[in-house]
Amino acid sequence: MTVGVAIASNGRCAPLLQHLVLDWLKRGALVAVAGGDGVVKALGEGAGSGIYYGLRVIHMPDGPKHQGDQIAAAFDALNESCDFVLRTDDDIMPLGLGGWVESLPANPGTIQAVRMIDLRGRRWFDWARRTNAGAFLQDYTAHGPRTFITGGCQLWSREARAAVSYRGRPYRTGADAQICENAEAAGIQLLPPDPDGPVLVHLDRKPKHINRI
């Protein structure tokens, strides 16, 4: 199984982005980062050799209204080479050492959640439900109307990438819920994280209150 990691970034924290990209590459993933001038300053134009072997950089307009296009462009850069692509962010790190990528589930026709926690060890909307009152965590065994997987931990199969796209979707509250709803309508199955599977850590320095149903 060949795994890619797709990241949309503003490149604001160059050292973190550089570390994150190198960490994914060392784990055996291909990486595509899409963003504006900050990304190019941090990573160059992409490299086919040296420490960034396996990295593709897509230089394109930056800003919230372009985030969906950035995600789609990162997917496009990986689609031919990768069976599965992890859509994640530039402030989310894999937890643990060797074997992380190899332990990802491989389920065709799905968008699969990957376990994600914040710096305090709390789940970070890796399997949630969106209501008019906001987003709420739900048990991994639950699935109901408007169940969604937050964008930082979505593992996309080839079938999912062919069925639905982030293209044209600006960054906004509820965008991930909408993409998951559209994917299910197109016949793609949403799957909860493996409770014993790999873990991502969200590095947000000001974590939001995390709601539970």
PDB file of C-alpha atoms in Angstrom:
ATOM      1  CA  MET A   1       0.000   0.000   0.000  1.00  0.00           C
ATOM      2  CA  THR A   2       1.384   3.387  -1.012  1.00  0.00           C
ATOM      3  CA  VAL A   3       0.314   6.237   1.249  1.00  0.00           C
ATOM      4  CA  GLY A   4       0.442   9.959   0.568  1.00  0.00           C
ATOM      5  CA  VAL A   5      -0.026  12.889   2.924  1.00  0.00           C
ATOM      6  CA  ALA A   6      -1.823  15.973   1.565  1.00  0.00           C
ATOM      7  CA  ILE A   7      -1.395  19.269   3.425  1.00  0.00           C
ATOM      8  CA  ALA A   8      -2.746  22.759   2.739  1.00  0.00           C
ATOM      9  CA  SER A   9      -0.570  25.305   4.550  1.00  0.00           C
ATOM     10  CA  ASN A  10       0.111  29.018   4.824  1.00  0.00           C
ATOM     11  CA  GLY A  11       3.721  28.254   5.740  1.00  0.00           C
ATOM     12  CA  ARG A  12       3.502  30.595   8.702  1.00  0.00           C
ATOM     13  CA  CYS A  13       5.629  28.368  10.953  1.00  0.00           C
ATOM     14  CA  ALA A  14       8.425  27.247   8.644  1.00  0.00           C
ATOM     15  CA  PRO A  15      10.399  25.153  11.198  1.00  0.00           C
ATOM     16  CA  LEU A  16       7.301  23.168  12.150  1.00  0.00           C
ATOM     17  CA  LEU A  17       6.305  22.600   8.520  1.00  0.00           C
ATOM     18  CA  GLN A  18       9.836  21.471   7.636  1.00  0.00           C
ATOM     19  CA  HIS A  19       9.933  19.091  10.592  1.00  0.00           C
ATOM     20  CA  LEU A  20       6.493  17.713   9.806  1.00  0.00           C
ATOM     21  CA  VAL A  21       7.307  17.070   6.149  1.00  0.00           C
ATOM     22  CA  LEU A  22      10.588  15.362   6.986  1.00  0.00           C
ATOM     23  CA  ASP A  23       8.881  13.224   9.628  1.00  0.00           C
ATOM     24  CA  TRP A  24       6.282  11.972   7.119  1.00  0.00           C
ATOM     25  CA  LEU A  25       8.935  11.314   4.483  1.00  0.00           C
ATOM     26  CA  LYS A  26      11.043   9.317   6.938  1.00  0.00           C
ATOM     27  CA  ARG A  27       7.973   7.198   7.703  1.00  0.00           C
ATOM     28  CA  GLY A  28       7.738   6.218   4.043  1.00  0.00           C
ATOM     29  CA  ALA A  29       4.865   8.449   2.929  1.00  0.00           C
ATOM     30  CA  LEU A  30       4.856  10.649  -0.141  1.00  0.00           C
ATOM     31  CA  VAL A  31       3.969  14.240   0.742  1.00  0.00           C
ATOM     32  CA  ALA A  32       2.284  17.079  -1.148  1.00  0.00           C
ATOM     33  CA  VAL A  33       2.025  20.551   0.370  1.00  0.00           C
ATOM     34  CA  ALA A  34      -0.014  23.263  -1.339  1.00  0.00           C
ATOM     35  CA  GLY A  35       0.111  26.919  -0.392  1.00  0.00           C
ATOM     36  CA  GLY A  36       1.435  30.380  -1.075  1.00  0.00           C
ATOM     37  CA  ASP A  37       4.787  32.118  -0.744  1.00  0.00           C
ATOM     38  CA  GLY A  38       5.284  30.955   2.861  1.00  0.00           C
ATOM     39  CA  VAL A  39       5.224  27.315   1.794  1.00  0.00           C
ATOM     40  CA  VAL A  40       7.764  27.899  -0.980  1.00  0.00           C
ATOM     41  CA  LYS A  41      10.044  29.826   1.381  1.00  0.00           C
ATOM     42  CA  ALA A  42       9.873  26.967   3.899  1.00  0.00           C
ATOM     43  CA  LEU A  43      10.219  24.037   1.489  1.00  0.00           C
ATOM     44  CA  GLY A  44      11.517  25.398  -1.820  1.00  0.00           C
ATOM     45  CA  GLU A  45       9.853  24.437  -5.066  1.00  0.00           C
ATOM     46  CA  GLY A  46       9.780  20.769  -4.122  1.00  0.00           C
ATOM     47  CA  ALA A  47      12.631  18.344  -4.591  1.00  0.00           C
ATOM     48  CA  GLY A  48      13.236  15.005  -6.254  1.00  0.00           C
ATOM     49  CA  SER A  49      16.389  14.322  -4.269  1.00  0.00           C
ATOM     50  CA  GLY A  50      18.074  15.216  -1.006  1.00  0.00           C
ATOM     51  CA  ILE A  51      16.230  15.459   2.297  1.00  0.00           C
ATOM     52  CA  TYR A  52      12.939  16.255   0.576  1.00  0.00           C
ATOM     53  CA  TYR A  53      12.891  13.280  -1.756  1.00  0.00           C
ATOM     54  CA  GLY A  54       9.244  12.320  -2.187  1.00  0.00           C
ATOM     55  CA  LEU A  55       7.899  15.848  -1.625  1.00  0.00           C
ATOM     56  CA  ARG A  56       5.740  17.767  -4.082  1.00  0.00           C
ATOM     57  CA  VAL A  57       5.167  21.496  -3.465  1.00  0.00           C
ATOM     58  CA  ILE A  58       2.268  23.213  -5.228  1.00  0.00           C
ATOM     59  CA  HIS A  59       2.594  27.006  -5.263  1.00  0.00           C
ATOM     60  CA  MET A  60      -0.822  28.609  -5.527  1.00  0.00           C
ATOM     61  CA  PRO A  61      -2.940  31.433  -4.061  1.00  0.00           C
ATOM     62  CA  ASP A  62      -3.178  31.456  -0.288  1.00  0.00           C
ATOM     63  CA  GLY A  63      -5.953  32.387   2.116  1.00  0.00           C
ATOM     64  CA  PRO A  64      -9.091  30.773   3.548  1.00  0.00           C
ATOM     65  CA  LYS A  65     -11.085  31.037   0.317  1.00  0.00           C
ATOM     66  CA  HIS A  66      -8.434  28.972  -1.481  1.00  0.00           C
ATOM     67  CA  GLN A  67      -8.028  26.183   1.080  1.00  0.00           C
ATOM     68  CA  GLY A  68     -10.321  23.741  -0.691  1.00  0.00           C
ATOM     69  CA  ASP A  69      -8.451  24.274  -3.952  1.00  0.00           C
ATOM     70  CA  GLN A  70      -5.152  23.724  -2.130  1.00  0.00           C
ATOM     71  CA  ILE A  71      -6.364  20.415  -0.697  1.00  0.00           C
ATOM     72  CA  ALA A  72      -7.601  19.322  -4.124  1.00  0.00           C
ATOM     73  CA  ALA A  73      -4.270  20.266  -5.723  1.00  0.00           C
ATOM     74  CA  ALA A  74      -2.338  18.282  -3.103  1.00  0.00           C
ATOM     75  CA  PHE A  75      -4.586  15.288  -3.777  1.00  0.00           C
ATOM     76  CA  ASP A  76      -4.024  15.666  -7.532  1.00  0.00           C
ATOM     77  CA  ALA A  77      -0.258  15.583  -6.998  1.00  0.00           C
ATOM     78  CA  LEU A  78      -0.536  12.253  -5.164  1.00  0.00           C
ATOM     79  CA  ASN A  79      -3.437  10.521  -6.915  1.00  0.00           C
ATOM     80  CA  GLU A  80      -1.459   8.579  -9.506  1.00  0.00           C
ATOM     81  CA  SER A  81       1.164   7.336  -7.040  1.00  0.00           C
ATOM     82  CA  CYS A  82      -0.875   6.624  -3.912  1.00  0.00           C
ATOM     83  CA  ASP A  83      -3.495   4.051  -3.014  1.00  0.00           C
ATOM     84  CA  PHE A  84      -4.557   6.085   0.022  1.00  0.00           C
ATOM     85  CA  VAL A  85      -4.041   9.749   0.902  1.00  0.00           C
ATOM     86  CA  LEU A  86      -4.193  11.166   4.421  1.00  0.00           C
ATOM     87  CA  ARG A  87      -5.685  14.634   4.384  1.00  0.00           C
ATOM     88  CA  THR A  88      -4.154  16.426   7.366  1.00  0.00           C
ATOM     89  CA  ASP A  89      -2.954  19.853   8.512  1.00  0.00           C
ATOM     90  CA  ASP A  90       0.345  21.597   9.134  1.00  0.00           C
ATOM     91  CA  ASP A  91      -0.025  21.442  12.927  1.00  0.00           C
ATOM     92  CA  ILE A  92      -0.792  17.739  13.306  1.00  0.00           C
ATOM     93  CA  MET A  93       1.897  15.137  14.019  1.00  0.00           C
ATOM     94  CA  PRO A  94       1.885  11.325  14.000  1.00  0.00           C
ATOM     95  CA  LEU A  95       2.489   9.874  17.457  1.00  0.00           C
ATOM     96  CA  GLY A  96       5.043   7.102  17.878  1.00  0.00           C
ATOM     97  CA  LEU A  97       7.886   5.751  15.809  1.00  0.00           C
ATOM     98  CA  GLY A  98       8.241   3.052  13.154  1.00  0.00           C
ATOM     99  CA  GLY A  99       5.346   1.272  11.511  1.00  0.00           C
ATOM    100  CA  TRP A 100       2.881   4.172  11.757  1.00  0.00           C
ATOM    101  CA  VAL A 101       2.096   4.384   8.048  1.00  0.00           C
ATOM    102  CA  GLU A 102       2.050   0.605   7.678  1.00  0.00           C
ATOM    103  CA  SER A 103      -0.551   0.327  10.453  1.00  0.00           C
ATOM    104  CA  LEU A 104      -3.081   2.553   8.676  1.00  0.00           C
ATOM    105  CA  PRO A 105      -6.243   0.693   7.619  1.00  0.00           C
ATOM    106  CA  ALA A 106      -6.653  -0.015   3.909  1.00  0.00           C
ATOM    107  CA  ASN A 107     -10.350  -0.061   3.081  1.00  0.00           C
ATOM    108  CA  PRO A 108     -11.329   0.672  -0.544  1.00  0.00           C
ATOM    109  CA  GLY A 109     -14.368   2.848  -1.122  1.00  0.00           C
ATOM    110  CA  THR A 110     -14.032   4.701   2.179  1.00  0.00           C
ATOM    111  CA  ILE A 111     -12.947   7.799   3.960  1.00  0.00           C
ATOM    112  CA  GLN A 112     -11.492   6.377   7.155  1.00  0.00           C
ATOM    113  CA  ALA A 113     -10.911   8.371  10.327  1.00  0.00           C
ATOM    114  CA  VAL A 114      -7.576   8.164  12.126  1.00  0.00           C
ATOM    115  CA  ARG A 115      -7.489   8.606  15.885  1.00  0.00           C
ATOM    116  CA  MET A 116      -6.565  12.163  16.850  1.00  0.00           C
ATOM    117  CA  ILE A 117      -5.927  13.762  20.238  1.00  0.00           C
ATOM    118  CA  ASP A 118      -4.919  17.206  21.460  1.00  0.00           C
ATOM    119  CA  LEU A 119      -1.940  18.036  23.663  1.00  0.00           C
ATOM    120  CA  ARG A 120      -3.947  17.089  26.750  1.00  0.00           C
ATOM    121  CA  GLY A 121      -4.782  13.649  25.373  1.00  0.00           C
ATOM    122  CA  ARG A 122      -8.416  14.436  24.545  1.00  0.00           C
ATOM    123  CA  ARG A 123     -10.026  13.237  21.331  1.00  0.00           C
ATOM    124  CA  TRP A 124     -10.146  15.958  18.671  1.00  0.00           C
ATOM    125  CA  PHE A 125     -13.310  15.445  16.567  1.00  0.00           C
ATOM    126  CA  ASP A 126     -11.917  12.348  14.850  1.00  0.00           C
ATOM    127  CA  TRP A 127     -15.428  10.878  14.705  1.00  0.00           C
ATOM    128  CA  ALA A 128     -18.097  13.465  15.364  1.00  0.00           C
ATOM    129  CA  ARG A 129     -21.583  14.654  14.570  1.00  0.00           C
ATOM    130  CA  ARG A 130     -22.492  18.154  13.509  1.00  0.00           C
ATOM    131  CA  THR A 131     -25.773  19.657  14.700  1.00  0.00           C
ATOM    132  CA  ASN A 132     -27.242  23.147  14.733  1.00  0.00           C
ATOM    133  CA  ALA A 133     -25.654  23.530  18.168  1.00  0.00           C
ATOM    134  CA  GLY A 134     -22.154  22.704  16.907  1.00  0.00           C
ATOM    135  CA  ALA A 135     -19.868  19.686  16.573  1.00  0.00           C
ATOM    136  CA  PHE A 136     -19.944  16.874  19.133  1.00  0.00           C
ATOM    137  CA  LEU A 137     -17.744  13.830  19.594  1.00  0.00           C
ATOM    138  CA  GLN A 138     -19.522  10.503  19.393  1.00  0.00           C
ATOM    139  CA  ASP A 139     -18.540   6.937  20.250  1.00  0.00           C
ATOM    140  CA  TYR A 140     -16.622   5.034  17.574  1.00  0.00           C
ATOM    141  CA  THR A 141     -19.503   2.552  17.503  1.00  0.00           C
ATOM    142  CA  ALA A 142     -22.052   5.279  16.688  1.00  0.00           C
ATOM    143  CA  HIS A 143     -23.078   6.627  13.291  1.00  0.00           C
ATOM    144  CA  GLY A 144     -25.978   8.957  12.719  1.00  0.00           C
ATOM    145  CA  PRO A 145     -27.179  11.825  10.572  1.00  0.00           C
ATOM    146  CA  ARG A 146     -24.390  14.320   9.838  1.00  0.00           C
ATOM    147  CA  THR A 147     -21.620  12.110  11.183  1.00  0.00           C
ATOM    148  CA  PHE A 148     -18.312  13.481   9.929  1.00  0.00           C
ATOM    149  CA  ILE A 149     -14.540  13.129  10.217  1.00  0.00           C
ATOM    150  CA  THR A 150     -12.605  16.314  10.829  1.00  0.00           C
ATOM    151  CA  GLY A 151     -10.271  17.320   8.005  1.00  0.00           C
ATOM    152  CA  GLY A 152      -7.064  16.754   9.920  1.00  0.00           C
ATOM    153  CA  CYS A 153      -7.459  12.965  10.074  1.00  0.00           C
ATOM    154  CA  GLN A 154      -9.232  11.793   6.907  1.00  0.00           C
ATOM    155  CA  LEU A 155      -7.689   8.804   5.097  1.00  0.00           C
ATOM    156  CA  TRP A 156      -9.059   8.848   1.529  1.00  0.00           C
ATOM    157  CA  SER A 157      -9.231   5.789  -0.713  1.00  0.00           C
ATOM    158  CA  ARG A 158      -8.884   6.095  -4.497  1.00  0.00           C
ATOM    159  CA  GLU A 159     -12.633   5.655  -4.855  1.00  0.00           C
ATOM    160  CA  ALA A 160     -13.344   8.500  -2.446  1.00  0.00           C
ATOM    161  CA  ARG A 161     -10.953  10.843  -4.256  1.00  0.00           C
ATOM    162  CA  ALA A 162     -12.708  10.047  -7.534  1.00  0.00           C
ATOM    163  CA  ALA A 163     -16.191  10.584  -6.075  1.00  0.00           C
ATOM    164  CA  VAL A 164     -15.920  13.926  -4.281  1.00  0.00           C
ATOM    165  CA  SER A 165     -13.499  16.848  -4.042  1.00  0.00           C
ATOM    166  CA  TYR A 166     -12.635  19.775  -1.804  1.00  0.00           C
ATOM    167  CA  ARG A 167     -12.138  21.918  -4.908  1.00  0.00           C
ATOM    168  CA  GLY A 168     -14.002  25.209  -4.708  1.00  0.00           C
ATOM    169  CA  ARG A 169     -14.808  24.818  -1.011  1.00  0.00           C
ATOM    170  CA  PRO A 170     -13.463  27.682   1.112  1.00  0.00           C
ATOM    171  CA  TYR A 171     -12.333  27.129   4.669  1.00  0.00           C
ATOM    172  CA  ARG A 172     -15.373  27.496   6.887  1.00  0.00           C
ATOM    173  CA  THR A 173     -17.032  25.869   9.852  1.00  0.00           C
ATOM    174  CA  GLY A 174     -18.844  22.793   8.646  1.00  0.00           C
ATOM    175  CA  ALA A 175     -16.819  22.255   5.448  1.00  0.00           C
ATOM    176  CA  ASP A 176     -15.607  18.847   6.618  1.00  0.00           C
ATOM    177  CA  ALA A 177     -19.117  17.836   7.630  1.00  0.00           C
ATOM    178  CA  GLN A 178     -20.356  18.804   4.170  1.00  0.00           C
ATOM    179  CA  ILE A 179     -17.627  16.880   2.329  1.00  0.00           C
ATOM    180  CA  CYS A 180     -18.416  13.775   4.388  1.00  0.00           C
ATOM    181  CA  GLU A 181     -22.127  14.134   3.691  1.00  0.00           C
ATOM    182  CA  ASN A 182     -21.437  14.511  -0.045  1.00  0.00           C
ATOM    183  CA  ALA A 183     -19.130  11.480   0.014  1.00  0.00           C
ATOM    184  CA  GLU A 184     -21.791   9.272   1.600  1.00  0.00           C
ATOM    185  CA  ALA A 185     -24.332  10.477  -0.958  1.00  0.00           C
ATOM    186  CA  ALA A 186     -21.879   9.357  -3.664  1.00  0.00           C
ATOM    187  CA  GLY A 187     -21.664   5.845  -2.177  1.00  0.00           C
ATOM    188  CA  ILE A 188     -18.485   6.312  -0.130  1.00  0.00           C
ATOM    189  CA  GLN A 189     -18.528   4.763   3.340  1.00  0.00           C
ATOM    190  CA  LEU A 190     -17.343   6.727   6.370  1.00  0.00           C
ATOM    191  CA  LEU A 191     -15.449   4.601   8.878  1.00  0.00           C
ATOM    192  CA  PRO A 192     -14.492   5.433  12.483  1.00  0.00           C
ATOM    193  CA  PRO A 193     -10.913   5.162  13.715  1.00  0.00           C
ATOM    194  CA  ASP A 194      -9.416   1.871  14.797  1.00  0.00           C
ATOM    195  CA  PRO A 195      -9.352   2.270  18.607  1.00  0.00           C
ATOM    196  CA  ASP A 196      -6.036   0.410  18.666  1.00  0.00           C
ATOM    197  CA  GLY A 197      -4.665   2.002  15.516  1.00  0.00           C
ATOM    198  CA  PRO A 198      -2.258   4.859  14.799  1.00  0.00           C
ATOM    199  CA  VAL A 199      -2.690   8.221  16.542  1.00  0.00           C
ATOM    200  CA  LEU A 200      -2.308  11.835  15.413  1.00  0.00           C
ATOM    201  CA  VAL A 201      -1.632  14.736  17.799  1.00  0.00           C
ATOM    202  CA  HIS A 202      -3.151  18.157  17.133  1.00  0.00           C
ATOM    203  CA  LEU A 203      -0.612  20.784  18.212  1.00  0.00           C
ATOM    204  CA  ASP A 204      -3.026  23.724  18.480  1.00  0.00           C
ATOM    205  CA  ARG A 205      -1.712  25.882  21.327  1.00  0.00           C
ATOM    206  CA  LYS A 206      -5.199  27.095  22.256  1.00  0.00           C
ATOM    207  CA  PRO A 207      -7.369  23.973  22.095  1.00  0.00           C
ATOM    208  CA  LYS A 208     -11.092  24.580  21.883  1.00  0.00           C
ATOM    209  CA  HIS A 209     -13.564  23.079  24.267  1.00  0.00           C
ATOM    210  CA  ILE A 210     -14.309  19.591  22.964  1.00  0.00           C
ATOM    211  CA  ASN A 211     -17.980  18.674  23.123  1.00  0.00           C
ATOM    212  CA  ARG A 212     -19.408  15.203  23.588  1.00  0.00           C
ATOM    213  CA  ILE A 213     -22.875  13.997  22.703  1.00  0.00           C
TER     214      ILE A 213
END
